Amino acid sequence: MKKEFYDMRFRALVLFFIMITLFLLIAPLQNYAVESLKNLERSSNQLYEKYIGPGYSQMLANWSFYMYSQWFGKNFGQLVPIIAIVLAFPLFSRETENGTMEFLLARRSRLRVFISKAASGFIVLFSSLLLLSMLPTLYSFIAGKDFIGDGVPMFTTSVLAGGTLWFSVTLFFSVLFNDQVKPILASIGTLALTTVLGLLKSLSFLNTYHYILGINIFNYGEVDIPYTLALIVISIILLFSGYFAFKNKEI
């Protein structure tokens, strides 16, 4: 597992610093965002009410709502699947592409190799998502902002479950393909396809962004438990499928 952590360190650090930079570009701009919306409301009131909704600028003036909506509900939430995909796509495909997989299998069983790679990937993914989920709380404490953190566990649950799904999807593709390009293209293609199809009312369950961005939390104040369990079950199925594909794959 030490080798897997070593291989992932660069991608994980780059992603983490990009996300911290993004957060630091968002957090100090609350007043600017509120004033911009107020100016828009004054200049085009009908368009504002139609596409944004009355009273949104007042809601955004609340620091807690600003953090939840702009971090979990937009920027961080939108990038959760991408973070999972970037961390997972080379796990197996890079070893196959570089011709190093056979050396790994000469020393360890396929089950041990699979568990080592999958476990290290999940540890890095969970650590990254948990730390990024804590940023609003940490920043508010340092900046002396009054932040109500009751919603953080719920949004974190959505982030972790959604990230787990897309990590499992990409890991499965990483096992199937022998180069590093196809897994990332297949994963992004699957993400795009499910998101577009999810715009149809009858297929809305396919749009995982609706869940990851915490729409249910904003509307009803609670996590969608059945959807959470469904994502976990699908992730487990994908992991087992990935293992059996790896077990039977010719190297």
Tab-separated table of C-alpha atoms in Angstrom:
chain	number	residue	atom	x	y	z
A	1	MET	CA	0.000	0.000	0.000
A	2	LYS	CA	2.975	2.299	0.530
A	3	LYS	CA	3.677	2.265	-3.212
A	4	GLU	CA	0.054	3.197	-3.985
A	5	PHE	CA	0.159	6.183	-1.628
A	6	TYR	CA	3.463	7.250	-3.208
A	7	ASP	CA	1.968	7.056	-6.703
A	8	MET	CA	-1.095	9.107	-5.690
A	9	ARG	CA	0.646	11.810	-3.701
A	10	PHE	CA	1.172	14.247	-6.576
A	11	ARG	CA	-2.413	14.069	-7.896
A	12	ALA	CA	-3.859	14.329	-4.402
A	13	LEU	CA	-1.736	17.345	-3.438
A	14	VAL	CA	-2.431	19.196	-6.689
A	15	LEU	CA	-6.177	18.614	-6.354
A	16	PHE	CA	-6.129	19.665	-2.707
A	17	PHE	CA	-4.273	22.932	-3.324
A	18	ILE	CA	-6.502	23.751	-6.303
A	19	MET	CA	-9.572	23.293	-4.126
A	20	ILE	CA	-8.126	25.369	-1.285
A	21	THR	CA	-7.312	28.142	-3.769
A	22	LEU	CA	-10.863	27.951	-5.106
A	23	PHE	CA	-12.271	28.190	-1.593
A	24	LEU	CA	-10.108	31.208	-0.776
A	25	LEU	CA	-11.365	32.909	-3.930
A	26	ILE	CA	-14.976	32.335	-2.833
A	27	ALA	CA	-15.008	32.903	0.920
A	28	PRO	CA	-13.921	36.582	1.031
A	29	LEU	CA	-16.343	37.629	-1.730
A	30	GLN	CA	-19.626	37.432	0.166
A	31	ASN	CA	-20.196	41.189	0.235
A	32	TYR	CA	-19.320	41.512	-3.448
A	33	ALA	CA	-21.734	38.704	-4.381
A	34	VAL	CA	-24.554	40.223	-2.329
A	35	GLU	CA	-24.054	43.708	-3.761
A	36	SER	CA	-23.885	42.339	-7.312
A	37	LEU	CA	-27.197	40.551	-6.851
A	38	LYS	CA	-28.803	43.650	-5.343
A	39	ASN	CA	-27.649	45.732	-8.311
A	40	LEU	CA	-29.011	43.110	-10.695
A	41	GLU	CA	-32.298	43.070	-8.825
A	42	ARG	CA	-32.611	46.859	-9.078
A	43	SER	CA	-31.712	47.007	-12.767
A	44	SER	CA	-33.797	44.062	-14.024
A	45	ASN	CA	-36.257	43.084	-11.335
A	46	GLN	CA	-38.455	40.836	-13.503
A	47	LEU	CA	-35.537	38.812	-14.886
A	48	TYR	CA	-34.058	38.570	-11.395
A	49	GLU	CA	-37.258	37.188	-9.890
A	50	LYS	CA	-37.741	34.774	-12.802
A	51	TYR	CA	-34.259	33.222	-12.889
A	52	ILE	CA	-32.905	33.815	-9.377
A	53	GLY	CA	-35.879	34.357	-7.121
A	54	PRO	CA	-36.939	37.147	-4.800
A	55	GLY	CA	-35.031	37.512	-1.570
A	56	TYR	CA	-32.000	35.499	-2.682
A	57	SER	CA	-29.589	38.379	-2.047
A	58	GLN	CA	-30.877	38.625	1.539
A	59	MET	CA	-30.393	34.881	1.976
A	60	LEU	CA	-26.869	35.126	0.597
A	61	ALA	CA	-26.101	37.845	3.135
A	62	ASN	CA	-26.336	35.151	5.789
A	63	TRP	CA	-22.811	33.753	6.166
A	64	SER	CA	-23.894	30.175	6.832
A	65	PHE	CA	-26.165	30.091	3.772
A	66	TYR	CA	-23.430	31.696	1.683
A	67	MET	CA	-20.960	28.982	2.660
A	68	TYR	CA	-23.383	26.108	2.157
A	69	SER	CA	-24.695	27.365	-1.174
A	70	GLN	CA	-21.453	28.583	-2.721
A	71	TRP	CA	-19.161	25.803	-1.472
A	72	PHE	CA	-21.219	22.630	-1.086
A	73	GLY	CA	-24.049	23.645	-3.392
A	74	LYS	CA	-21.852	24.881	-6.231
A	75	ASN	CA	-18.068	24.872	-6.504
A	76	PHE	CA	-16.915	21.995	-4.299
A	77	GLY	CA	-20.002	19.909	-4.958
A	78	GLN	CA	-19.651	20.256	-8.724
A	79	LEU	CA	-16.047	19.050	-8.598
A	80	VAL	CA	-16.544	16.036	-6.299
A	81	PRO	CA	-17.026	13.559	-9.203
A	82	ILE	CA	-14.002	15.046	-11.004
A	83	ILE	CA	-11.841	14.658	-7.886
A	84	ALA	CA	-12.908	11.011	-7.585
A	85	ILE	CA	-12.247	10.345	-11.281
A	86	VAL	CA	-8.790	11.951	-11.238
A	87	LEU	CA	-7.755	9.932	-8.183
A	88	ALA	CA	-9.027	6.611	-9.540
A	89	PHE	CA	-8.357	6.485	-13.290
A	90	PRO	CA	-4.668	5.425	-13.236
A	91	LEU	CA	-4.862	2.937	-10.351
A	92	PHE	CA	-4.764	-0.167	-12.545
A	93	SER	CA	-4.496	1.161	-16.105
A	94	ARG	CA	-1.131	2.846	-15.499
A	95	GLU	CA	0.425	-0.398	-14.247
A	96	THR	CA	-0.908	-2.236	-17.291
A	97	GLU	CA	0.158	0.491	-19.703
A	98	ASN	CA	3.667	0.683	-18.234
A	99	GLY	CA	4.023	-3.110	-18.122
A	100	THR	CA	4.610	-3.149	-14.364
A	101	MET	CA	1.468	-5.063	-13.392
A	102	GLU	CA	3.080	-8.444	-14.024
A	103	PHE	CA	5.890	-7.563	-11.612
A	104	LEU	CA	3.350	-6.732	-8.908
A	105	LEU	CA	1.506	-9.990	-9.492
A	106	ALA	CA	4.760	-11.951	-9.323
A	107	ARG	CA	5.097	-10.961	-5.669
A	108	ARG	CA	1.479	-10.651	-4.528
A	109	SER	CA	-1.877	-12.259	-5.251
A	110	ARG	CA	-4.430	-10.471	-7.399
A	111	LEU	CA	-6.739	-10.082	-4.416
A	112	ARG	CA	-4.006	-8.421	-2.379
A	113	VAL	CA	-3.055	-6.095	-5.246
A	114	PHE	CA	-6.680	-5.116	-5.808
A	115	ILE	CA	-7.379	-4.472	-2.122
A	116	SER	CA	-4.163	-2.492	-1.732
A	117	LYS	CA	-4.917	-0.208	-4.658
A	118	ALA	CA	-8.622	0.215	-3.914
A	119	ALA	CA	-8.074	0.800	-0.180
A	120	SER	CA	-5.304	3.359	-0.682
A	121	GLY	CA	-7.451	5.185	-3.235
A	122	PHE	CA	-10.432	5.308	-0.904
A	123	ILE	CA	-8.284	6.520	1.999
A	124	VAL	CA	-6.896	9.394	-0.089
A	125	LEU	CA	-10.352	10.208	-1.493
A	126	PHE	CA	-12.079	10.195	1.897
A	127	SER	CA	-9.290	12.206	3.546
A	128	SER	CA	-9.411	14.834	0.805
A	129	LEU	CA	-13.200	15.141	0.787
A	130	LEU	CA	-13.408	15.287	4.578
A	131	LEU	CA	-10.772	18.025	4.813
A	132	LEU	CA	-12.423	20.022	2.033
A	133	SER	CA	-15.798	19.644	3.752
A	134	MET	CA	-14.303	21.156	6.912
A	135	LEU	CA	-13.024	24.302	5.189
A	136	PRO	CA	-16.148	26.440	5.859
A	137	THR	CA	-15.961	25.599	9.572
A	138	LEU	CA	-12.206	26.213	9.820
A	139	TYR	CA	-12.303	29.439	7.820
A	140	SER	CA	-15.254	30.780	9.814
A	141	PHE	CA	-13.437	30.087	13.078
A	142	ILE	CA	-10.256	31.819	11.902
A	143	ALA	CA	-12.109	34.770	10.334
A	144	GLY	CA	-14.442	35.177	13.313
A	145	LYS	CA	-17.559	34.464	11.258
A	146	ASP	CA	-20.767	33.162	12.822
A	147	PHE	CA	-21.165	29.825	11.052
A	148	ILE	CA	-23.923	27.344	11.914
A	149	GLY	CA	-22.318	23.972	11.263
A	150	ASP	CA	-25.363	21.743	11.746
A	151	GLY	CA	-25.582	21.075	8.018
A	152	VAL	CA	-21.933	20.097	7.522
A	153	PRO	CA	-22.418	16.389	8.449
A	154	MET	CA	-25.333	16.111	5.999
A	155	PHE	CA	-23.485	17.751	3.114
A	156	THR	CA	-20.377	15.701	3.936
A	157	THR	CA	-22.451	12.524	3.727
A	158	SER	CA	-23.639	13.498	0.251
A	159	VAL	CA	-20.116	14.374	-0.824
A	160	LEU	CA	-18.653	11.087	0.439
A	161	ALA	CA	-21.402	8.901	-1.027
A	162	GLY	CA	-21.258	10.676	-4.386
A	163	GLY	CA	-17.472	10.599	-4.443
A	164	THR	CA	-17.492	6.889	-3.596
A	165	LEU	CA	-19.785	6.137	-6.523
A	166	TRP	CA	-17.667	7.941	-9.113
A	167	PHE	CA	-14.446	6.555	-7.670
A	168	SER	CA	-15.908	3.027	-8.013
A	169	VAL	CA	-17.079	3.708	-11.569
A	170	THR	CA	-13.624	4.947	-12.578
A	171	LEU	CA	-11.816	2.138	-10.767
A	172	PHE	CA	-13.905	-0.366	-12.743
A	173	PHE	CA	-12.932	1.322	-16.020
A	174	SER	CA	-9.307	1.440	-14.869
A	175	VAL	CA	-9.362	-2.354	-14.530
A	176	LEU	CA	-11.030	-2.880	-17.914
A	177	PHE	CA	-8.757	-0.705	-20.048
A	178	ASN	CA	-5.047	-1.071	-20.692
A	179	ASP	CA	-4.184	2.620	-21.038
A	180	GLN	CA	-4.796	5.682	-18.886
A	181	VAL	CA	-6.761	7.722	-21.403
A	182	LYS	CA	-9.763	5.419	-21.843
A	183	PRO	CA	-10.722	5.168	-18.138
A	184	ILE	CA	-10.881	8.929	-17.682
A	185	LEU	CA	-12.755	9.439	-20.956
A	186	ALA	CA	-15.215	6.651	-20.147
A	187	SER	CA	-15.801	8.023	-16.640
A	188	ILE	CA	-16.324	11.617	-17.773
A	189	GLY	CA	-18.542	10.369	-20.582
A	190	THR	CA	-20.635	8.375	-18.108
A	191	LEU	CA	-20.865	11.396	-15.810
A	192	ALA	CA	-21.967	13.639	-18.685
A	193	LEU	CA	-24.470	11.104	-20.019
A	194	THR	CA	-26.126	10.427	-16.654
A	195	THR	CA	-26.276	14.162	-15.912
A	196	VAL	CA	-27.932	14.966	-19.243
A	197	LEU	CA	-30.370	12.041	-19.028
A	198	GLY	CA	-31.118	13.067	-15.457
A	199	LEU	CA	-32.589	16.313	-16.759
A	200	LEU	CA	-35.560	14.243	-17.932
A	201	LYS	CA	-38.122	13.984	-15.166
A	202	SER	CA	-38.545	10.222	-15.511
A	203	LEU	CA	-34.762	9.707	-15.325
A	204	SER	CA	-33.945	12.354	-12.724
A	205	PHE	CA	-32.471	9.696	-10.417
A	206	LEU	CA	-29.539	9.350	-12.835
A	207	ASN	CA	-28.361	12.889	-12.126
A	208	THR	CA	-26.070	12.367	-9.147
A	209	TYR	CA	-25.333	16.098	-9.023
A	210	HIS	CA	-28.817	16.664	-7.620
A	211	TYR	CA	-27.773	14.548	-4.647
A	212	ILE	CA	-24.135	15.628	-4.311
A	213	LEU	CA	-25.014	19.334	-4.335
A	214	GLY	CA	-27.420	18.722	-1.450
A	215	ILE	CA	-30.617	19.898	-3.147
A	216	ASN	CA	-32.636	17.710	-0.795
A	217	ILE	CA	-30.803	19.220	2.174
A	218	PHE	CA	-31.540	22.769	1.032
A	219	ASN	CA	-35.210	21.980	0.384
A	220	TYR	CA	-36.057	19.630	3.256
A	221	GLY	CA	-33.193	19.881	5.715
A	222	GLU	CA	-32.238	16.207	5.474
A	223	VAL	CA	-30.128	13.782	3.474
A	224	ASP	CA	-31.889	11.531	0.969
A	225	ILE	CA	-31.256	8.270	2.844
A	226	PRO	CA	-32.664	5.848	0.197
A	227	TYR	CA	-30.526	7.487	-2.501
A	228	THR	CA	-27.474	7.354	-0.222
A	229	LEU	CA	-27.960	3.632	0.349
A	230	ALA	CA	-28.507	3.075	-3.377
A	231	LEU	CA	-25.194	4.783	-4.195
A	232	ILE	CA	-23.392	2.683	-1.591
A	233	VAL	CA	-24.896	-0.548	-2.944
A	234	ILE	CA	-24.002	0.372	-6.548
A	235	SER	CA	-20.468	1.258	-5.440
A	236	ILE	CA	-20.068	-2.139	-3.739
A	237	ILE	CA	-21.349	-3.925	-6.849
A	238	LEU	CA	-18.890	-1.990	-9.014
A	239	LEU	CA	-16.009	-2.833	-6.677
A	240	PHE	CA	-16.824	-6.552	-6.740
A	241	SER	CA	-17.241	-6.375	-10.526
A	242	GLY	CA	-13.887	-4.624	-10.775
A	243	TYR	CA	-12.226	-7.316	-8.702
A	244	PHE	CA	-13.674	-10.185	-10.730
A	245	ALA	CA	-12.660	-8.421	-13.947
A	246	PHE	CA	-9.143	-7.975	-12.557
A	247	LYS	CA	-9.036	-11.566	-11.334
A	248	ASN	CA	-9.859	-12.961	-14.777
A	249	LYS	CA	-7.973	-10.428	-16.887
A	250	GLU	CA	-4.989	-11.512	-18.933
A	251	ILE	CA	-1.931	-9.468	-18.070
